[in-house]
Coordinates of C-alpha atoms in Angstrom, one line a residue:
Chain O
M1 CA 40.5 22.6 26.2
G2 CA 36.7 23.4 26.4
L3 CA 33.7 21.1 26.3
E4 CA 33.2 22.0 22.7
Q5 CA 36.5 20.5 21.7
L6 CA 36.2 17.4 23.9
L7 CA 32.6 16.5 23.2
P8 CA 31.5 18.4 20.1
A9 CA 28.3 16.4 19.8
I10 CA 27.1 17.5 23.3
A11 CA 28.1 21.1 22.5
G12 CA 26.2 21.0 19.3
M13 CA 23.0 19.5 20.7
T14 CA 19.9 21.6 20.6
W15 CA 16.4 21.0 21.9
Q16 CA 15.3 20.1 18.4
H17 CA 17.8 17.3 18.3
L18 CA 16.5 16.1 21.7
V19 CA 12.9 16.1 20.4
M20 CA 13.9 14.1 17.4
I21 CA 15.7 11.6 19.6
G22 CA 12.5 11.4 21.6
I23 CA 10.5 10.8 18.4
G24 CA 13.0 8.0 17.5
L25 CA 12.5 6.4 21.0
I26 CA 8.7 6.6 20.6
L27 CA 8.9 4.9 17.2
I28 CA 11.0 2.1 18.7
Y29 CA 8.6 1.8 21.6
L30 CA 5.6 1.6 19.2
A31 CA 7.4 -1.0 17.2
I32 CA 8.4 -3.2 20.1
A33 CA 5.7 -2.7 22.7
K34 CA 2.7 -2.2 20.5
N35 CA 3.9 -4.2 17.5
Y36 CA 3.0 -1.3 15.1
E37 CA 4.7 -2.1 11.8
P38 CA 7.9 -3.1 13.6
T39 CA 9.9 -3.9 10.5
L40 CA 9.7 -0.3 9.4
L41 CA 9.2 1.8 12.5
L42 CA 12.1 0.2 14.4
P43 CA 14.7 1.0 11.8
M44 CA 13.2 4.4 11.3
G45 CA 13.2 5.1 15.0
F46 CA 16.8 4.0 15.4
G47 CA 17.8 5.9 12.3
A48 CA 16.1 9.1 13.7
I49 CA 18.4 8.8 16.8
L50 CA 21.4 8.1 14.6
V51 CA 21.0 11.2 12.4
N52 CA 20.1 13.6 15.2
I53 CA 23.3 13.3 17.2
P54 CA 25.3 16.3 16.0
L55 CA 28.2 15.6 13.7
S56 CA 26.9 12.1 13.1
S57 CA 29.1 10.3 10.6
A58 CA 26.1 8.5 9.3
L59 CA 25.3 11.8 7.5
T60 CA 27.4 13.8 5.1
Q61 CA 29.5 16.3 7.1
I62 CA 32.0 19.0 6.2
D63 CA 35.5 18.1 7.5
P64 CA 36.6 21.3 9.4
A65 CA 40.3 20.6 8.7
T66 CA 40.0 20.3 4.9
G67 CA 36.6 21.9 4.2
E68 CA 35.7 18.9 2.1
A69 CA 32.4 17.0 2.4
V70 CA 32.8 13.5 3.9
E71 CA 29.9 11.4 2.7
G72 CA 27.7 9.7 5.3
V73 CA 26.6 6.1 4.7
L74 CA 22.9 7.0 5.0
N75 CA 23.3 9.7 2.3
I76 CA 24.9 7.2 0.1
F77 CA 22.1 4.7 0.7
F78 CA 19.5 7.5 0.1
D79 CA 21.1 8.5 -3.2
A80 CA 21.5 4.9 -4.3
G81 CA 18.3 3.4 -3.1
I82 CA 15.6 6.0 -2.6
A83 CA 16.4 8.8 -5.0
T84 CA 16.7 6.1 -7.7
E85 CA 13.5 4.3 -6.4
I86 CA 15.4 1.0 -6.3
F87 CA 14.5 0.1 -2.6
P88 CA 10.7 0.6 -2.9
L89 CA 10.7 -1.2 -6.3
L90 CA 12.5 -4.2 -4.8
I91 CA 9.9 -4.2 -2.0
F92 CA 7.3 -4.4 -4.7
I93 CA 8.8 -7.6 -6.0
A94 CA 8.6 -9.0 -2.5
I95 CA 5.0 -7.9 -2.0
G96 CA 4.1 -9.3 -5.4
A97 CA 5.5 -12.6 -4.4
M98 CA 3.4 -12.5 -1.2
I99 CA 0.1 -11.7 -2.9
D100 CA -2.3 -14.5 -3.8
F101 CA -4.7 -13.2 -6.5
A102 CA -7.0 -16.2 -6.3
P103 CA -9.5 -14.5 -3.9
L104 CA -9.9 -11.8 -6.6
F105 CA -10.8 -14.5 -9.1
R106 CA -13.4 -15.8 -6.7
N107 CA -15.0 -12.4 -6.3
P108 CA -13.8 -10.2 -9.1
S109 CA -16.4 -7.5 -8.7
L110 CA -14.9 -6.6 -5.3
L111 CA -11.8 -5.4 -7.2
L112 CA -13.7 -2.1 -7.7
F113 CA -13.5 -1.4 -4.0
G114 CA -9.8 -1.1 -4.6
A115 CA -10.7 1.9 -6.7
A116 CA -13.3 3.4 -4.4
A117 CA -11.1 3.3 -1.3
Q118 CA -8.5 5.4 -3.0
F119 CA -10.9 8.4 -2.6
G120 CA -8.9 9.7 0.4
I121 CA -5.8 10.2 -1.8
F122 CA -7.5 12.7 -4.0
I123 CA -9.6 14.6 -1.5
T124 CA -6.5 15.0 0.7
M125 CA -4.6 16.3 -2.3
I126 CA -7.3 18.9 -2.8
F127 CA -7.2 19.8 0.8
A128 CA -3.4 20.1 0.9
T129 CA -3.6 22.5 -2.1
L130 CA -6.1 24.6 -0.2
L131 CA -3.6 24.7 2.7
G132 CA -1.0 26.2 0.3
Y133 CA 1.1 23.2 -0.8
D134 CA 2.0 23.1 -4.4
I135 CA 0.5 20.3 -6.6
R136 CA 3.6 18.1 -6.4
E137 CA 3.7 18.3 -2.6
A138 CA -0.1 17.9 -2.3
A139 CA 0.1 14.8 -4.5
S140 CA 2.9 13.4 -2.3
I141 CA 0.8 14.1 0.9
G142 CA -2.3 12.7 -0.7
I143 CA -0.6 9.4 -1.5
I144 CA -0.4 8.6 2.2
G145 CA -4.0 7.6 1.6
A146 CA -2.8 4.7 -0.6
A147 CA -2.0 3.0 2.7
D148 CA 0.9 1.6 0.9
G149 CA 4.4 2.5 2.2
P150 CA 6.5 1.8 -1.0
T151 CA 4.1 3.7 -3.2
S152 CA 4.2 6.7 -0.9
I153 CA 7.9 6.6 -0.9
V154 CA 8.2 6.4 -4.7
V155 CA 5.8 9.3 -5.2
A156 CA 7.2 11.5 -2.4
S157 CA 10.8 10.9 -3.4
R158 CA 10.0 12.0 -7.0
F159 CA 7.7 15.0 -6.2
A160 CA 8.6 16.2 -2.7
P161 CA 11.9 14.7 -1.4
N162 CA 11.9 17.4 1.3
L163 CA 8.7 15.9 2.8
L164 CA 9.7 12.3 2.5
G165 CA 10.4 11.8 6.2
P166 CA 7.1 12.9 7.6
I167 CA 5.2 11.3 4.7
S168 CA 6.8 7.9 5.3
V169 CA 6.3 8.1 9.1
A170 CA 2.6 9.0 8.6
A171 CA 2.1 6.3 5.9
Y172 CA 3.5 3.5 8.0
S173 CA 2.1 4.7 11.3
Y174 CA -1.5 4.9 10.0
M175 CA -1.2 1.5 8.3
A176 CA -0.5 0.1 11.7
L177 CA -3.4 2.1 13.2
V178 CA -6.0 0.7 10.7
P179 CA -7.7 -1.3 13.6
I180 CA -8.2 2.0 15.4
I181 CA -9.0 4.3 12.5
Q182 CA -11.5 2.3 10.5
P183 CA -14.1 0.9 13.0
P184 CA -15.4 4.3 14.2
V185 CA -15.7 5.6 10.7
I186 CA -17.5 2.5 9.5
R187 CA -19.9 2.6 12.5
L188 CA -20.7 6.2 11.7
L189 CA -21.5 5.5 8.1
T190 CA -23.5 2.2 8.4
S191 CA -26.6 1.0 10.3
R192 CA -26.5 -2.2 12.4
K193 CA -28.8 -3.7 9.8
E194 CA -26.2 -3.0 7.1
R195 CA -23.4 -4.4 9.2
L196 CA -25.4 -7.6 9.6
I197 CA -25.6 -8.3 5.8
R198 CA -24.2 -11.8 5.1
M199 CA -22.1 -12.5 2.0
S200 CA -21.2 -16.1 2.6
S201 CA -21.5 -17.6 -0.9
A202 CA -19.9 -20.9 -0.3
S203 CA -19.7 -21.7 -4.1
H204 CA -17.6 -18.6 -4.7
N205 CA -15.4 -19.0 -1.7
N206 CA -14.4 -22.6 -2.6
K207 CA -14.1 -22.0 -6.3
K208 CA -10.9 -23.5 -7.7
I209 CA -8.8 -21.2 -10.0
S210 CA -6.8 -22.4 -12.9
K211 CA -3.0 -22.2 -12.5
K212 CA -2.8 -21.0 -16.1
A213 CA -5.1 -18.0 -15.3
L214 CA -3.1 -17.1 -12.2
I215 CA 0.2 -17.2 -14.3
A216 CA -1.4 -15.2 -17.2
F217 CA -2.8 -12.6 -14.8
P218 CA 0.4 -10.7 -13.9
I219 CA 1.6 -10.8 -17.5
V220 CA -1.7 -9.5 -19.0
I221 CA -2.0 -6.8 -16.3
T222 CA 1.5 -5.6 -16.9
V223 CA 1.0 -5.3 -20.7
A224 CA -2.4 -3.7 -20.2
A225 CA -1.1 -1.2 -17.7
G226 CA 1.9 -0.5 -19.9
I227 CA -0.3 0.3 -22.9
I228 CA -2.6 2.6 -20.9
A229 CA -0.1 4.4 -18.6
P230 CA 3.5 3.6 -19.3
S231 CA 4.6 5.7 -16.3
S232 CA 2.9 3.3 -14.0
L233 CA 4.9 0.4 -15.3
S234 CA 7.7 0.5 -12.8
L235 CA 5.2 0.2 -9.9
I236 CA 2.8 -2.3 -11.4
G237 CA 5.4 -4.2 -13.4
F238 CA 7.6 -5.0 -10.4
L239 CA 4.6 -6.0 -8.3
M240 CA 3.4 -8.3 -11.1
F241 CA 7.0 -9.6 -11.7
G242 CA 7.1 -10.7 -8.0
N243 CA 3.7 -12.3 -8.5
L244 CA 4.7 -14.2 -11.6
I245 CA 7.7 -15.6 -9.7
R246 CA 5.2 -16.9 -7.1
E247 CA 2.7 -18.4 -9.5
C248 CA 4.9 -19.9 -12.2
G249 CA 5.6 -22.9 -10.1
V250 CA 9.1 -23.4 -11.2
L251 CA 10.8 -20.7 -9.1
N252 CA 9.7 -21.7 -5.7
K253 CA 13.1 -21.0 -4.2
L254 CA 13.2 -17.5 -5.8
S255 CA 9.6 -16.9 -4.6
Q256 CA 10.6 -17.8 -1.0
S257 CA 13.7 -15.6 -1.2
A258 CA 11.7 -12.7 -2.5
Q259 CA 9.1 -13.1 0.3
N260 CA 11.6 -13.6 3.0
E261 CA 15.3 -12.6 2.4
L262 CA 14.7 -9.8 -0.2
S263 CA 11.8 -8.3 1.8
S264 CA 13.7 -8.4 5.1
L265 CA 17.0 -7.0 3.7
V266 CA 15.4 -4.2 1.7
T267 CA 13.0 -3.3 4.5
I268 CA 16.0 -2.8 6.9
L269 CA 17.8 -0.6 4.4
L270 CA 14.6 1.3 3.5
G271 CA 13.7 2.1 7.1
I272 CA 17.0 3.3 8.2
T273 CA 17.6 5.2 5.0
I274 CA 14.3 7.1 5.2
A275 CA 15.5 8.1 8.7
S276 CA 18.2 10.1 7.0
T277 CA 15.5 12.6 6.1
M278 CA 14.4 12.8 9.7
T279 CA 16.9 15.4 10.8
A280 CA 15.7 18.0 13.3
D281 CA 15.9 20.9 10.8
R282 CA 13.8 19.0 8.3
F283 CA 11.3 17.3 10.6
I284 CA 10.6 19.8 13.4
R285 CA 8.3 22.1 11.4
T286 CA 4.6 22.9 11.4
D287 CA 4.6 21.0 8.0
T288 CA 5.2 17.8 9.8
L289 CA 2.2 18.2 12.0
I290 CA 0.0 19.2 9.1
I291 CA 1.2 16.2 7.0
I292 CA 0.5 13.8 9.9
A293 CA -3.0 15.3 10.3
L294 CA -3.6 15.1 6.5
G295 CA -2.5 11.5 6.5
L296 CA -5.2 10.7 9.1
F297 CA -7.7 12.6 7.0
A298 CA -6.7 10.5 3.9
F299 CA -7.2 7.2 5.7
I300 CA -10.6 8.4 7.0
F301 CA -11.7 9.4 3.5
D302 CA -10.4 6.1 2.0
T303 CA -12.8 4.3 4.4
F304 CA -15.5 6.7 3.6
G305 CA -15.1 6.2 -0.2
G306 CA -15.2 2.4 0.1
V307 CA -18.2 2.2 2.4
I308 CA -20.2 4.8 0.5
F309 CA -19.5 3.0 -2.8
A310 CA -20.8 -0.2 -1.4
K311 CA -23.9 1.5 -0.2
F312 CA -24.3 3.0 -3.7
L313 CA -24.0 -0.4 -5.3
N314 CA -26.6 -1.8 -2.9
L315 CA -29.1 0.6 -4.3
F316 CA -29.1 -1.5 -7.5
R317 CA -28.8 -4.9 -6.0
K318 CA -31.6 -7.2 -5.0
E319 CA -32.4 -8.2 -1.4
G320 CA -30.3 -11.2 -0.6
N321 CA -27.5 -10.2 -3.0
K322 CA -26.5 -7.0 -1.2
I323 CA -22.9 -6.2 -0.2
N324 CA -22.0 -5.7 3.4
P325 CA -20.9 -2.0 3.2
M326 CA -18.1 -2.7 5.7
I327 CA -16.4 -4.7 2.8
G328 CA -15.9 -1.4 1.0
A329 CA -13.5 -0.3 3.7
C330 CA -11.2 -3.2 2.8
G331 CA -10.4 -1.6 -0.5
I332 CA -7.3 0.0 1.1
S333 CA -3.9 -1.6 0.6
A334 CA -3.2 -2.5 4.3
F335 CA -3.3 -6.2 3.8
P336 CA -4.4 -8.4 5.6
M337 CA -5.0 -6.0 8.5
S338 CA -8.1 -4.3 7.0
A339 CA -9.7 -7.6 6.0
R340 CA -9.2 -8.9 9.5
V341 CA -10.6 -5.8 11.1
I342 CA -13.8 -6.0 9.0
H343 CA -14.2 -9.7 9.6
Q344 CA -13.9 -9.1 13.3
M345 CA -16.4 -6.2 13.2
G346 CA -18.8 -8.5 11.4
Q347 CA -18.4 -11.3 13.9
K348 CA -19.0 -8.8 16.7
E349 CA -22.4 -8.0 15.3
D350 CA -23.2 -11.6 14.4
P351 CA -20.9 -14.4 15.3
Y352 CA -22.2 -16.5 12.4
N353 CA -21.4 -13.9 9.8
Y354 CA -18.1 -14.8 8.0
L355 CA -16.9 -11.9 6.0
L356 CA -13.2 -12.9 5.8
M357 CA -13.2 -14.2 2.2
P358 CA -15.0 -11.2 0.5
A359 CA -12.9 -8.9 2.8
I360 CA -9.7 -10.5 1.6
S361 CA -10.8 -10.2 -2.0
A362 CA -11.5 -6.5 -1.6
N363 CA -8.3 -6.1 0.3
V364 CA -6.3 -7.7 -2.5
G365 CA -8.1 -5.3 -4.9
G366 CA -6.9 -2.5 -2.6
Q367 CA -3.3 -3.7 -3.1
I368 CA -3.6 -3.3 -6.8
G369 CA -5.7 -0.1 -6.5
S370 CA -3.0 1.7 -4.4
V371 CA -0.3 0.9 -7.0
V372 CA -2.6 2.0 -9.8
A373 CA -3.3 5.2 -7.9
G374 CA 0.4 5.8 -7.5
G375 CA 1.0 5.2 -11.2
I376 CA -1.8 7.6 -12.2
I377 CA -0.5 10.3 -10.0
L378 CA 3.0 9.8 -11.4
T379 CA 1.6 10.1 -14.9
L380 CA -0.9 13.0 -14.3
V381 CA 1.1 15.4 -12.1
P382 CA 4.1 16.0 -14.4
L383 CA 1.7 16.4 -17.3
L384 CA -0.7 18.9 -15.7
A385 CA 1.2 20.6 -12.9
Chain E
M1 CA -10.3 29.9 -7.3
T2 CA -6.6 29.9 -8.1
S3 CA -5.2 28.0 -11.1
T4 CA -3.3 25.6 -8.7
I5 CA -6.6 24.6 -7.0
Q6 CA -8.3 24.2 -10.4
T7 CA -5.5 22.0 -11.7
T8 CA -5.6 19.9 -8.5
L9 CA -9.4 19.5 -8.8
F10 CA -8.8 18.4 -12.5
I11 CA -6.1 15.9 -11.5
A12 CA -8.3 14.5 -8.7
T13 CA -11.3 14.1 -11.0
I14 CA -9.2 12.4 -13.7
G15 CA -7.4 10.4 -11.1
I16 CA -10.5 8.9 -9.4
V17 CA -12.2 8.2 -12.8
G18 CA -8.9 6.8 -14.1
I19 CA -8.6 4.3 -11.2
F20 CA -12.2 3.1 -11.8
I21 CA -11.4 2.7 -15.5
F22 CA -8.2 0.8 -14.8
M23 CA -9.9 -1.4 -12.2
S24 CA -12.9 -2.1 -14.4
F25 CA -10.5 -3.1 -17.2
F26 CA -8.6 -5.4 -14.8
Y27 CA -12.1 -6.8 -13.7
L28 CA -12.8 -7.7 -17.4
I29 CA -9.3 -9.3 -17.7
I30 CA -10.1 -11.5 -14.7
L31 CA -13.5 -12.5 -16.2
A32 CA -11.8 -13.3 -19.5
L33 CA -9.0 -15.3 -18.0
D34 CA -11.5 -17.2 -15.8
K35 CA -13.6 -18.0 -18.9
Y36 CA -10.8 -18.9 -21.3
L37 CA -8.5 -20.6 -18.8
P38 CA -10.9 -22.4 -16.6
Y39 CA -9.9 -24.7 -13.8
Q40 CA -9.5 -28.3 -14.9
E41 CA -9.1 -31.2 -12.5
E42 CA -5.5 -32.5 -12.9
K43 CA -5.3 -36.2 -13.5
P44 CA -3.6 -38.2 -10.8
T45 CA 0.0 -39.1 -11.7
E46 CA -0.7 -42.8 -11.8
E47 CA -3.5 -42.3 -14.4
F48 CA -1.2 -40.0 -16.4
M49 CA 1.6 -42.6 -16.4
E50 CA -0.9 -45.3 -17.4
E51 CA -2.0 -43.2 -20.4
I52 CA 1.6 -42.7 -21.5
S53 CA 2.4 -46.3 -21.3
E54 CA -0.7 -47.2 -23.2
S55 CA 0.2 -44.7 -26.0
E56 CA 3.7 -46.2 -26.1
E57 CA 2.3 -49.7 -26.6

């Protein structure tokens, strides 16, 4: 009896499998040692190892004796949870339950940065098309710039399931790398004088918001979004449903469950299920490197869009009422990391400059903006492509 | 310029304008909610109970 019969997995191992196992180990290392999005990168890393051992029963295999397909558990999870979009939508309920929209009510104009900082999505989409990707693939790659994992998964699973693995890895990795990506771009685009602008309006920051307004907000937004773009409703609706559970005041137990148990359980399943697409034959391609490079491009141009929009608005604002352009960079969805990064940058320039509250307001705007961007892409691409 | 690039440019333009329209609309919704549902100081429970007992009398 040869090695092939005794240990078929070793016999079937190729260098591509070994590279993927190495990538899985790197993701696990980044999650544990560097604390980069550990809730997602660790399951994805472990899953990458799991699916790259030849003949892994976690994936669907053909039984050589009968010639019939034996379904792997990760394929079952994929078909049930990702292809149907159930897992990312459940995550949206959890995220909605975690978001406090009160900072937006205190500084509503900063909501617009949630639009400006989605610029990277569309410029990346154009760039991906120039590189030869079709519109559906380009949209899926561009959505990495939403800096919002579940939105990226929903768009990619609908338009380019073949690219879901690298898109998810890029989206979650760059979200974790916001403290490294944003500061140099912001420094390049702003002067020290601009970074020193103070926005500490105490009356705004302490303004109390009515409970009724916070309860009405998710309902009104859902109805409004549904009327304007019904295709965006699954994304926005689930986010707002989670938020209504949080704000209604009578479902505290459900709100806590959504924020903790639901979020944790679905995240585990989401991470390991995405890994089912990280097989060597699908991942070790030039495409993966291009997608990872384009993801970085998207994040850089998100920051660019937000900062330049703030500078543009400052052209029309009086001295003493100007916006610190760094706040524009918080319009991405990576919450609260981006707000924290900007606050720290502000403190580095001037220890008495407190940008945290406006930064959080813009960052919450970014959470809505990314979902709206996803909804718009889901509406426009099938119509026009 | 190929038709694919033209379509992508069109989607990108509509997309970015669309997000601004959406977010501006949401901005107006926030302003309206803040105006028509303003914060009101809640009465302390004791005061509330006193009012009820007075009305019962």
